[in-house]
Short mmCIF file of N, CA and C in Angstrom, two decimals:
data_model
loop_
_atom_site.label_atom_id
_atom_site.label_comp_id
_atom_site.label_asym_id
_atom_site.label_seq_id
_atom_site.Cartn_x
_atom_site.Cartn_y
_atom_site.Cartn_z
N MET A 1 10.40 9.94 -3.75
CA MET A 1 11.74 9.55 -4.16
C MET A 1 12.64 9.50 -2.93
N ILE A 2 13.39 8.44 -2.84
CA ILE A 2 14.28 8.26 -1.69
C ILE A 2 15.66 8.79 -2.04
N THR A 3 16.15 9.67 -1.20
CA THR A 3 17.49 10.20 -1.41
C THR A 3 18.49 9.32 -0.68
N ASN A 4 19.71 9.42 -1.06
CA ASN A 4 20.76 8.62 -0.44
C ASN A 4 20.87 8.94 1.05
N SER A 5 20.77 10.22 1.40
CA SER A 5 20.91 10.59 2.82
C SER A 5 19.71 10.09 3.62
N GLU A 6 18.51 10.07 3.02
CA GLU A 6 17.34 9.55 3.73
C GLU A 6 17.52 8.07 4.02
N TYR A 7 18.03 7.33 3.07
CA TYR A 7 18.27 5.90 3.28
C TYR A 7 19.31 5.69 4.37
N GLU A 8 20.40 6.43 4.30
CA GLU A 8 21.47 6.28 5.29
C GLU A 8 21.01 6.65 6.70
N ASN A 9 20.20 7.71 6.80
CA ASN A 9 19.82 8.21 8.12
C ASN A 9 18.58 7.56 8.72
N TYR A 10 17.73 6.96 7.87
CA TYR A 10 16.49 6.42 8.41
C TYR A 10 16.16 5.04 7.85
N GLN A 11 15.91 4.93 6.57
CA GLN A 11 15.41 3.69 6.00
C GLN A 11 16.44 2.57 5.96
N GLY A 12 17.69 2.89 6.08
CA GLY A 12 18.73 1.87 6.07
C GLY A 12 19.06 1.31 7.44
N LYS A 13 18.42 1.85 8.46
CA LYS A 13 18.68 1.37 9.82
C LYS A 13 18.07 -0.02 10.00
N PRO A 14 18.74 -0.90 10.73
CA PRO A 14 18.24 -2.27 10.91
C PRO A 14 16.81 -2.32 11.45
N GLU A 15 16.46 -1.43 12.35
CA GLU A 15 15.11 -1.41 12.92
C GLU A 15 14.07 -1.10 11.83
N GLN A 16 14.36 -0.14 10.97
CA GLN A 16 13.42 0.23 9.91
C GLN A 16 13.34 -0.84 8.82
N ILE A 17 14.46 -1.49 8.54
CA ILE A 17 14.46 -2.58 7.56
C ILE A 17 13.57 -3.71 8.05
N LYS A 18 13.64 -4.00 9.35
CA LYS A 18 12.80 -5.05 9.94
C LYS A 18 11.33 -4.69 9.84
N LYS A 19 10.97 -3.43 10.12
CA LYS A 19 9.58 -3.00 10.04
C LYS A 19 9.06 -3.06 8.60
N THR A 20 9.88 -2.68 7.65
CA THR A 20 9.49 -2.77 6.24
C THR A 20 9.26 -4.22 5.84
N ALA A 21 10.12 -5.11 6.30
CA ALA A 21 9.96 -6.53 6.00
C ALA A 21 8.65 -7.07 6.58
N GLU A 22 8.26 -6.60 7.75
CA GLU A 22 6.99 -7.02 8.37
C GLU A 22 5.81 -6.56 7.52
N ARG A 23 5.90 -5.35 6.96
CA ARG A 23 4.81 -4.83 6.13
C ARG A 23 4.70 -5.62 4.82
N VAL A 24 5.83 -5.98 4.24
CA VAL A 24 5.82 -6.78 3.02
C VAL A 24 5.26 -8.17 3.31
N LYS A 25 5.64 -8.74 4.44
CA LYS A 25 5.14 -10.05 4.86
C LYS A 25 3.62 -10.02 5.02
N ALA A 26 3.11 -8.93 5.58
CA ALA A 26 1.66 -8.79 5.77
C ALA A 26 0.94 -8.79 4.44
N ARG A 27 1.46 -8.05 3.47
CA ARG A 27 0.84 -7.99 2.15
C ARG A 27 0.84 -9.38 1.50
N ARG A 28 1.94 -10.09 1.59
CA ARG A 28 2.03 -11.43 1.01
C ARG A 28 1.05 -12.39 1.67
N MET A 29 0.87 -12.26 2.98
CA MET A 29 -0.09 -13.12 3.69
C MET A 29 -1.51 -12.88 3.18
N MET A 30 -1.86 -11.62 2.96
CA MET A 30 -3.21 -11.28 2.50
C MET A 30 -3.43 -11.73 1.06
N VAL A 31 -2.40 -11.67 0.23
CA VAL A 31 -2.52 -12.17 -1.15
C VAL A 31 -2.73 -13.67 -1.13
N LYS A 32 -1.97 -14.36 -0.29
CA LYS A 32 -2.10 -15.82 -0.20
C LYS A 32 -3.49 -16.22 0.32
N ALA A 33 -4.05 -15.42 1.23
CA ALA A 33 -5.37 -15.71 1.77
C ALA A 33 -6.48 -15.33 0.79
N GLY A 34 -6.12 -14.68 -0.32
CA GLY A 34 -7.10 -14.29 -1.32
C GLY A 34 -7.82 -13.00 -1.01
N LYS A 35 -7.33 -12.24 -0.05
CA LYS A 35 -7.99 -10.99 0.34
C LYS A 35 -7.41 -9.78 -0.37
N ALA A 36 -6.26 -9.95 -1.02
CA ALA A 36 -5.62 -8.85 -1.72
C ALA A 36 -5.15 -9.33 -3.08
N ALA A 37 -5.05 -8.40 -4.01
CA ALA A 37 -4.54 -8.71 -5.34
C ALA A 37 -3.72 -7.54 -5.84
N LYS A 38 -2.82 -7.82 -6.74
CA LYS A 38 -1.98 -6.78 -7.29
C LYS A 38 -2.84 -5.76 -8.03
N GLY A 39 -2.63 -4.49 -7.72
CA GLY A 39 -3.35 -3.42 -8.40
C GLY A 39 -4.78 -3.22 -7.94
N ASP A 40 -5.15 -3.75 -6.77
CA ASP A 40 -6.53 -3.64 -6.31
C ASP A 40 -6.84 -2.29 -5.65
N GLY A 41 -5.82 -1.45 -5.43
CA GLY A 41 -6.05 -0.14 -4.84
C GLY A 41 -6.30 -0.17 -3.34
N LYS A 42 -6.01 -1.29 -2.72
CA LYS A 42 -6.24 -1.44 -1.28
C LYS A 42 -4.90 -1.48 -0.55
N ASP A 43 -4.96 -1.14 0.73
CA ASP A 43 -3.81 -1.25 1.60
C ASP A 43 -4.09 -2.31 2.65
N VAL A 44 -3.03 -2.97 3.10
CA VAL A 44 -3.15 -3.88 4.24
C VAL A 44 -2.99 -3.01 5.48
N ASP A 45 -3.96 -3.07 6.36
CA ASP A 45 -3.96 -2.27 7.57
C ASP A 45 -3.70 -3.17 8.77
N HIS A 46 -2.81 -2.73 9.63
CA HIS A 46 -2.59 -3.42 10.89
C HIS A 46 -3.54 -2.80 11.90
N VAL A 47 -4.41 -3.59 12.51
CA VAL A 47 -5.37 -3.06 13.47
C VAL A 47 -4.61 -2.39 14.61
N LYS A 48 -3.61 -3.07 15.15
CA LYS A 48 -2.67 -2.44 16.10
C LYS A 48 -1.39 -2.23 15.31
N PRO A 49 -1.02 -0.97 15.04
CA PRO A 49 0.12 -0.67 14.17
C PRO A 49 1.44 -1.26 14.65
N ILE A 50 2.31 -1.53 13.72
CA ILE A 50 3.64 -2.05 14.03
C ILE A 50 4.38 -1.05 14.92
N ARG A 51 4.20 0.24 14.64
CA ARG A 51 4.90 1.27 15.42
C ARG A 51 4.46 1.30 16.88
N SER A 52 3.29 0.71 17.17
CA SER A 52 2.78 0.65 18.54
C SER A 52 2.92 -0.74 19.15
N GLY A 53 3.74 -1.56 18.52
CA GLY A 53 3.98 -2.89 19.05
C GLY A 53 3.07 -3.96 18.48
N GLY A 54 2.35 -3.65 17.41
CA GLY A 54 1.48 -4.64 16.78
C GLY A 54 2.28 -5.70 16.05
N SER A 55 1.61 -6.79 15.74
CA SER A 55 2.29 -7.89 15.07
C SER A 55 1.71 -8.11 13.69
N THR A 56 2.34 -8.98 12.94
CA THR A 56 1.86 -9.33 11.61
C THR A 56 1.26 -10.73 11.68
N THR A 57 0.15 -10.82 12.38
CA THR A 57 -0.62 -12.06 12.39
C THR A 57 -1.90 -11.79 11.62
N ILE A 58 -2.49 -12.84 11.09
CA ILE A 58 -3.68 -12.68 10.26
C ILE A 58 -4.82 -12.03 11.04
N ASN A 59 -4.85 -12.22 12.36
CA ASN A 59 -5.90 -11.62 13.19
C ASN A 59 -5.72 -10.12 13.38
N ASN A 60 -4.52 -9.60 13.12
CA ASN A 60 -4.25 -8.18 13.29
C ASN A 60 -4.28 -7.43 11.95
N LEU A 61 -4.63 -8.11 10.87
CA LEU A 61 -4.61 -7.50 9.55
C LEU A 61 -6.01 -7.36 8.98
N ARG A 62 -6.20 -6.33 8.18
CA ARG A 62 -7.45 -6.15 7.45
C ARG A 62 -7.14 -5.34 6.19
N MET A 63 -8.01 -5.46 5.21
CA MET A 63 -7.87 -4.70 3.98
C MET A 63 -8.71 -3.44 4.08
N ARG A 64 -8.14 -2.32 3.66
CA ARG A 64 -8.85 -1.05 3.67
C ARG A 64 -8.55 -0.30 2.39
N SER A 65 -9.40 0.63 2.06
CA SER A 65 -9.12 1.46 0.90
C SER A 65 -7.86 2.28 1.20
N ARG A 66 -7.15 2.61 0.18
CA ARG A 66 -5.90 3.35 0.35
C ARG A 66 -6.14 4.68 1.05
N SER A 67 -7.20 5.39 0.65
CA SER A 67 -7.45 6.71 1.24
C SER A 67 -7.84 6.60 2.71
N ALA A 68 -8.65 5.63 3.08
CA ALA A 68 -9.06 5.47 4.48
C ALA A 68 -7.88 5.09 5.36
N ASN A 69 -7.04 4.18 4.88
CA ASN A 69 -5.91 3.73 5.68
C ASN A 69 -4.90 4.84 5.89
N ARG A 70 -4.60 5.57 4.84
CA ARG A 70 -3.56 6.61 4.95
C ARG A 70 -4.06 7.86 5.66
N SER A 71 -5.36 8.09 5.72
CA SER A 71 -5.87 9.25 6.44
C SER A 71 -5.83 8.99 7.95
N ASP A 72 -5.93 7.73 8.36
CA ASP A 72 -5.87 7.39 9.79
C ASP A 72 -4.46 7.44 10.33
N ASN A 73 -3.49 7.09 9.51
CA ASN A 73 -2.12 6.98 9.97
C ASN A 73 -1.47 8.34 10.04
N LYS A 74 -0.84 8.59 11.14
CA LYS A 74 -0.21 9.89 11.35
C LYS A 74 1.15 9.93 10.69
#
């Protein structure tokens, strides 16, 4: 659950809004390519993470199980 102060202090910052938009864009690209579907239990993984300067190109994306993707991410 997102609190008002969390949004104001972190998630509402322009930099974080841009990163969230990149993640949403990545998911939409994978759905369009037929690699992802609503409710499939998979996450879109950036091979080089956005936080490390990665991009949202189809070559930098892959589908992974939710548990595998989230266990790798710090």
